[in-house]
Short mmCIF file of C-alpha atoms in Angstrom, two decimals:
data_model
loop_
_atom_site.label_atom_id
_atom_site.label_comp_id
_atom_site.label_asym_id
_atom_site.label_seq_id
_atom_site.Cartn_x
_atom_site.Cartn_y
_atom_site.Cartn_z
CA UNK A 1 45.29 107.53 108.96
CA UNK A 2 44.71 108.17 112.65
CA UNK A 3 46.56 110.65 114.84
CA UNK A 4 49.26 108.08 115.67
CA UNK A 5 50.11 107.69 112.00
CA UNK A 6 49.15 104.01 111.86
CA UNK A 7 46.46 102.18 109.92
CA UNK A 8 42.78 103.10 110.50
CA UNK A 9 41.34 101.49 113.62
CA UNK A 10 38.17 100.16 111.97
CA UNK A 11 39.65 96.64 111.92
CA UNK A 12 39.82 96.43 115.70
CA UNK A 13 36.10 95.79 116.19
CA UNK A 14 33.56 97.49 118.41
CA UNK A 15 34.34 95.38 121.49
CA UNK A 16 37.96 96.48 121.37
CA UNK A 17 37.21 100.14 120.68
CA UNK A 18 35.52 100.32 124.08
CA UNK A 19 38.78 99.58 125.89
CA UNK A 20 41.36 101.52 123.94
CA UNK A 21 44.71 101.90 125.62
CA UNK A 22 47.66 100.20 123.91
CA UNK A 23 47.45 99.34 120.21
CA UNK A 24 49.88 96.69 119.00
CA UNK A 25 51.14 97.98 115.66
CA UNK A 26 53.86 95.31 115.43
CA UNK A 27 53.75 92.29 117.76
CA UNK A 28 57.45 91.46 118.19
CA UNK A 29 58.83 87.94 118.38
CA UNK A 30 57.27 86.85 121.70
CA UNK A 31 55.25 89.41 123.64
CA UNK A 32 52.81 88.30 126.33
CA UNK A 33 50.88 89.75 129.23
CA UNK A 34 52.17 88.45 132.55
CA UNK A 35 51.87 89.13 136.27
CA UNK A 36 53.69 87.53 139.20
CA UNK A 37 52.06 84.15 138.61
CA UNK A 38 49.09 81.87 139.18
CA UNK A 39 49.42 80.18 142.55
CA UNK A 40 47.35 77.66 144.47
CA UNK A 41 46.66 75.21 141.65
CA UNK A 42 49.77 73.06 141.39
CA UNK A 43 47.92 70.10 142.90
CA UNK A 44 45.81 70.15 139.74
CA UNK A 45 48.91 70.23 137.51
CA UNK A 46 48.54 73.96 136.71
CA UNK A 47 51.91 75.69 136.89
CA UNK A 48 52.30 79.30 138.11
CA UNK A 49 53.82 80.75 134.89
CA UNK A 50 54.16 84.54 135.37
CA UNK A 51 57.00 86.90 134.53
CA UNK A 52 60.54 85.63 134.25
CA UNK A 53 61.97 88.69 136.03
CA UNK A 54 59.88 89.34 139.13
CA UNK A 55 62.18 92.02 140.53
CA UNK A 56 61.86 94.16 137.40
CA UNK A 57 58.08 93.75 137.38
CA UNK A 58 57.65 94.78 140.99
CA UNK A 59 59.97 97.78 140.65
CA UNK A 60 58.24 99.05 137.51
CA UNK A 61 54.78 98.69 139.01
CA UNK A 62 55.84 100.72 142.01
CA UNK A 63 57.22 103.41 139.67
CA UNK A 64 53.85 103.89 137.97
CA UNK A 65 51.73 103.62 141.11
CA UNK A 66 50.50 100.04 140.67
CA UNK A 67 50.28 97.04 142.95
CA UNK A 68 53.18 94.61 142.65
CA UNK A 69 51.04 92.01 140.90
CA UNK A 70 49.45 94.24 138.26
CA UNK A 71 49.89 92.83 134.73
CA UNK A 72 52.77 94.01 132.55
CA UNK A 73 54.01 93.25 129.05
CA UNK A 74 56.94 90.85 128.83
CA UNK A 75 58.80 91.44 125.56
CA UNK A 76 61.64 89.76 123.70
CA UNK A 77 63.71 91.23 120.88
CA UNK A 78 62.66 92.07 118.20
CA UNK A 79 60.17 93.82 120.46
CA UNK A 80 56.72 95.17 119.61
CA UNK A 81 55.81 98.61 118.34
CA UNK A 82 53.03 100.08 120.47
CA UNK A 83 50.77 103.09 119.94
CA UNK A 84 49.25 104.76 123.00
CA UNK A 85 45.64 105.59 122.21
CA UNK A 86 45.21 107.53 125.44
CA UNK A 87 47.45 109.48 127.80
CA UNK A 88 49.38 107.24 130.17
CA UNK A 89 52.38 106.99 132.46
CA UNK A 90 54.71 104.11 131.71
CA UNK A 91 58.00 102.62 132.83
CA UNK A 92 60.40 100.16 131.21
CA UNK A 93 62.92 97.86 132.85
CA UNK A 94 64.63 94.50 132.80
CA UNK A 95 66.46 94.20 129.48
CA UNK A 96 67.61 97.34 127.68
CA UNK A 97 66.20 97.35 124.15
CA UNK A 98 67.10 100.99 123.35
CA UNK A 99 63.54 102.30 123.60
CA UNK A 100 62.17 105.57 122.27
CA UNK A 101 58.83 107.38 122.26
CA UNK A 102 58.23 109.28 119.03
CA UNK A 103 61.95 109.08 118.34
CA UNK A 104 63.00 110.48 121.72
CA UNK A 105 65.11 107.99 123.75
CA UNK A 106 63.67 106.84 127.07
CA UNK A 107 65.63 105.23 129.87
CA UNK A 108 64.90 102.09 131.81
CA UNK A 109 63.89 102.41 135.45
CA UNK A 110 62.23 105.80 135.04
CA UNK A 111 58.55 106.70 134.63
CA UNK A 112 57.45 108.80 131.66
CA UNK A 113 54.28 110.52 130.53
CA UNK A 114 53.15 109.54 127.03
CA UNK A 115 50.52 111.51 125.12
CA UNK A 116 47.72 109.84 123.21
CA UNK A 117 49.00 109.03 119.73
CA UNK A 118 52.60 108.49 120.81
CA UNK A 119 54.49 105.43 119.56
CA UNK A 120 56.87 103.28 121.58
CA UNK A 121 59.62 101.55 119.60
CA UNK A 122 62.64 99.42 120.44
CA UNK A 123 65.68 99.76 118.19
CA UNK A 124 68.46 97.52 119.48
CA UNK A 125 69.10 94.86 122.09
CA UNK A 126 71.75 96.30 124.40
CA UNK A 127 71.63 94.06 127.48
CA UNK A 128 69.37 91.27 128.66
CA UNK A 129 66.65 89.29 126.94
CA UNK A 130 63.32 90.29 128.52
CA UNK A 131 62.07 93.85 128.73
CA UNK A 132 58.99 94.83 130.72
CA UNK A 133 56.44 97.58 130.20
CA UNK A 134 54.28 98.73 133.10
CA UNK A 135 51.47 101.25 132.62
CA UNK A 136 49.72 103.20 135.35
CA UNK A 137 46.55 101.40 136.35
CA UNK A 138 47.72 98.07 134.95
CA UNK A 139 46.57 96.25 131.83
CA UNK A 140 42.92 95.25 131.57
CA UNK A 141 43.01 91.70 130.21
CA UNK A 142 41.47 88.27 130.77
CA UNK A 143 42.12 86.54 134.09
CA UNK A 144 42.14 82.82 134.64
CA UNK A 145 42.13 81.35 138.14
CA UNK A 146 42.86 84.76 139.64
CA UNK A 147 45.83 85.66 137.44
CA UNK A 148 46.31 87.64 134.23
CA UNK A 149 49.44 85.67 133.30
CA UNK A 150 49.42 84.15 129.84
CA UNK A 151 49.67 80.37 129.94
CA UNK A 152 50.56 79.54 126.35
CA UNK A 153 50.16 75.78 126.87
CA UNK A 154 46.67 76.05 128.33
CA UNK A 155 45.76 79.03 126.10
CA UNK A 156 44.35 80.93 129.07
CA UNK A 157 44.93 84.34 130.62
CA UNK A 158 46.23 87.58 129.13
CA UNK A 159 45.03 88.13 125.57
CA UNK A 160 43.11 84.92 124.80
CA UNK A 161 45.97 82.88 126.25
CA UNK A 162 48.34 83.73 123.39
CA UNK A 163 51.21 86.00 122.41
CA UNK A 164 50.37 89.46 121.08
CA UNK A 165 49.35 89.87 117.47
CA UNK A 166 49.17 92.89 115.20
CA UNK A 167 45.99 94.83 115.87
CA UNK A 168 45.53 93.70 119.47
CA UNK A 169 44.20 96.37 121.79
CA UNK A 170 45.06 96.16 125.48
CA UNK A 171 42.84 98.16 127.78
CA UNK A 172 44.31 100.49 130.40
CA UNK A 173 42.80 102.45 133.28
CA UNK A 174 42.08 106.18 132.90
CA UNK A 175 45.00 108.30 134.07
CA UNK A 176 43.97 110.31 137.16
CA UNK A 177 46.52 113.07 136.55
CA UNK A 178 48.98 113.59 133.68
CA UNK A 179 52.00 114.16 135.90
CA UNK A 180 51.26 112.55 139.24
CA UNK A 181 53.29 109.39 138.58
CA UNK A 182 55.83 110.67 136.03
CA UNK A 183 59.48 111.45 136.71
CA UNK A 184 60.27 108.75 139.27
CA UNK A 185 63.51 106.76 139.18
CA UNK A 186 64.65 103.53 140.79
CA UNK A 187 67.77 103.68 142.92
CA UNK A 188 70.76 101.85 141.40
CA UNK A 189 71.01 99.74 144.56
CA UNK A 190 67.66 98.10 143.73
CA UNK A 191 68.38 97.34 140.07
CA UNK A 192 69.65 93.78 139.54
CA UNK A 193 73.23 93.57 138.26
CA UNK A 194 72.35 92.15 134.85
CA UNK A 195 75.20 90.84 132.72
CA UNK A 196 75.68 88.09 130.12
CA UNK A 197 77.93 86.06 132.46
CA UNK A 198 76.67 86.36 136.03
CA UNK A 199 77.71 84.40 139.08
CA UNK A 200 74.45 83.18 140.58
CA UNK A 201 74.15 82.15 144.21
CA UNK A 202 72.54 78.80 144.98
CA UNK A 203 71.48 76.81 148.04
CA UNK A 204 71.53 73.01 148.41
CA UNK A 205 68.52 71.10 147.09
CA UNK A 206 66.78 67.97 148.39
CA UNK A 207 69.17 65.61 146.55
CA UNK A 208 72.31 67.67 147.15
CA UNK A 209 73.87 64.75 149.05
CA UNK A 210 74.13 62.82 145.79
CA UNK A 211 77.13 64.99 144.88
CA UNK A 212 80.66 64.20 146.04
CA UNK A 213 83.62 66.58 146.30
CA UNK A 214 84.61 66.39 142.58
CA UNK A 215 80.99 67.09 141.61
CA UNK A 216 80.85 70.08 143.92
CA UNK A 217 84.10 71.37 142.47
CA UNK A 218 82.61 71.22 138.98
CA UNK A 219 79.40 72.90 140.12
CA UNK A 220 81.17 75.83 141.77
CA UNK A 221 84.25 76.28 139.61
CA UNK A 222 83.11 75.65 136.06
CA UNK A 223 81.17 77.84 133.64
CA UNK A 224 77.92 76.66 132.08
CA UNK A 225 76.54 77.74 128.72
CA UNK A 226 72.83 78.42 128.17
CA UNK A 227 71.97 76.15 125.24
CA UNK A 228 69.64 76.82 122.33
CA UNK A 229 67.31 74.22 123.79
CA UNK A 230 66.04 76.65 126.44
CA UNK A 231 62.71 78.40 126.98
CA UNK A 232 60.40 79.81 129.65
CA UNK A 233 60.02 76.32 131.10
CA UNK A 234 63.72 75.78 131.72
CA UNK A 235 67.26 76.69 130.69
CA UNK A 236 69.32 73.68 129.66
CA UNK A 237 72.98 74.25 130.46
CA UNK A 238 75.97 72.82 128.63
CA UNK A 239 79.07 72.15 130.67
CA UNK A 240 81.22 69.42 132.22
CA UNK A 241 79.19 66.32 133.07
CA UNK A 242 78.41 65.91 136.76
CA UNK A 243 78.31 62.27 137.84
CA UNK A 244 76.52 61.65 141.15
CA UNK A 245 77.95 59.16 143.65
CA UNK A 246 74.80 57.07 143.24
CA UNK A 247 71.94 56.79 140.79
CA UNK A 248 68.45 56.07 141.96
CA UNK A 249 64.92 55.92 140.63
CA UNK A 250 63.01 58.90 141.96
CA UNK A 251 59.34 59.56 142.49
CA UNK A 252 58.34 62.84 140.86
CA UNK A 253 58.57 65.56 143.49
CA UNK A 254 57.71 69.24 143.74
CA UNK A 255 59.91 71.71 141.88
CA UNK A 256 59.97 75.49 141.76
CA UNK A 257 61.23 78.48 139.80
CA UNK A 258 65.02 78.27 140.19
CA UNK A 259 65.26 74.54 140.92
CA UNK A 260 68.42 73.05 139.37
CA UNK A 261 67.93 69.47 138.22
CA UNK A 262 70.65 66.99 137.27
CA UNK A 263 69.79 65.18 134.04
CA UNK A 264 70.80 61.56 133.27
CA UNK A 265 73.56 62.76 130.91
CA UNK A 266 75.21 64.76 133.71
CA UNK A 267 74.03 68.14 132.41
CA UNK A 268 71.95 70.67 134.33
CA UNK A 269 68.62 72.35 133.74
CA UNK A 270 67.45 75.42 135.65
CA UNK A 271 63.66 75.55 135.87
CA UNK A 272 62.21 78.93 134.97
CA UNK A 273 58.85 80.70 135.28
CA UNK A 274 56.99 78.21 133.05
CA UNK A 275 58.29 75.16 134.93
CA UNK A 276 56.26 72.00 135.42
CA UNK A 277 54.71 71.30 138.83
CA UNK A 278 56.77 68.18 139.57
CA UNK A 279 59.95 66.58 138.28
CA UNK A 280 61.67 63.22 138.49
CA UNK A 281 65.31 64.31 138.23
CA UNK A 282 67.52 65.02 141.26
CA UNK A 283 67.06 68.54 142.63
CA UNK A 284 70.66 69.28 143.52
CA UNK A 285 70.29 73.02 144.17
CA UNK A 286 68.08 76.09 143.90
CA UNK A 287 68.93 79.58 142.65
CA UNK A 288 68.26 82.01 145.50
CA UNK A 289 65.32 84.37 145.00
CA UNK A 290 67.51 87.47 144.94
CA UNK A 291 69.48 86.14 141.96
CA UNK A 292 66.61 84.77 139.88
CA UNK A 293 66.44 88.04 137.86
CA UNK A 294 70.07 87.55 136.79
CA UNK A 295 69.47 84.16 135.27
CA UNK A 296 66.04 85.22 133.95
CA UNK A 297 67.71 87.78 131.68
CA UNK A 298 70.05 85.25 130.06
CA UNK A 299 69.64 83.92 126.55
CA UNK A 300 71.15 81.22 124.36
CA UNK A 301 74.92 81.62 124.22
CA UNK A 302 75.21 83.41 127.56
CA UNK A 303 77.12 81.83 130.42
CA UNK A 304 76.48 81.39 134.12
CA UNK A 305 78.57 80.34 137.11
CA UNK A 306 77.29 79.14 140.48
CA UNK A 307 78.33 80.00 144.03
CA UNK A 308 77.01 77.98 146.96
CA UNK A 309 75.65 79.88 150.00
CA UNK A 310 73.67 78.78 153.04
CA UNK A 311 69.96 79.36 153.47
CA UNK A 312 70.35 81.99 156.17
CA UNK A 313 72.39 84.14 153.79
CA UNK A 314 69.77 83.73 151.05
CA UNK A 315 67.01 84.72 153.48
CA UNK A 316 68.98 87.77 154.64
CA UNK A 317 69.39 88.99 151.05
CA UNK A 318 65.68 88.51 150.36
CA UNK A 319 64.64 90.39 153.48
CA UNK A 320 66.98 93.26 152.60
CA UNK A 321 65.43 93.53 149.14
CA UNK A 322 61.90 93.51 150.55
CA UNK A 323 62.90 96.25 152.98
CA UNK A 324 64.26 98.39 150.13
CA UNK A 325 61.06 97.81 148.13
CA UNK A 326 58.99 99.00 151.07
CA UNK A 327 61.09 102.16 151.30
CA UNK A 328 60.53 102.77 147.58
CA UNK A 329 56.76 102.34 148.05
CA UNK A 330 56.76 104.82 150.92
CA UNK A 331 58.80 107.34 148.92
CA UNK A 332 56.50 106.94 145.93
CA UNK A 333 53.47 107.41 148.18
CA UNK A 334 54.74 110.75 149.46
CA UNK A 335 55.48 111.93 145.93
CA UNK A 336 51.98 111.10 144.69
CA UNK A 337 50.21 113.24 147.31
CA UNK A 338 48.59 116.24 145.66
CA UNK A 339 50.27 119.59 146.25
CA UNK A 340 48.56 121.92 148.71
#
């Protein structure tokens, strides 16, 4: 047995031993390496993928001294069990899966120092559906077209383009100082207001004018259920059927993370991080960027309501969030300066 109390590491192979960092003792149900996405290739039919909850990823990377786009682990419950083969500073956020290190509870939105040999476990899903792990220095994994995000369809990026498996070893950067990044917290004002039934703000889409007053009333005043037929590509919603004032054949047009499409049966689908590059259904609305984390943390059986706002309001909220992120970066920068 090694010092972490897990199986001997001889089965990892020499190529993996050279990049020890995180050892996957148990893989969890769907754990992948992701960053903020793979952009610039949609014209070739390559979608961005990336994390579902970009706000959580950016906040956690700032906590541990990383760039916003450094790779993180995106985990679903049951979540993985991870052994740290070297000292590191880590932070967890997004969903709350009741995490602990060597049996000691750790909070979301706070950075911690973990000794080599420590084990990270997740005991219970408390809130949300996607938890993120950021480690100081980022994760050293395969890149494809300039991104470390795992594209499961193309089998590229991350760890061989696949979900984590038992025995995987994910390289990490050497820690410059054991305490330099530990002990930070994120202000409550920056943490998204996750809940299983959020009201999500939307702006009109390109085909918004296909809706009449009764349709708009349904869109804004009815609840929609996230169906079992949902995944990283899109969340299919179950609710009252919305019947547009006209039906028309559409040429496939560009879509994005947060685009809400109206399906032929009157139901809605919200496109998520793994969305296709184009779509042929009416794009009646878009979830505003500031509220994408709220819908990204939903799972089957959760509900969502929509509230229509104008674009200027959506832009104002986004600018305010970016301003707060910059203040957090500045604060973190001061705290990481060595003491005199």
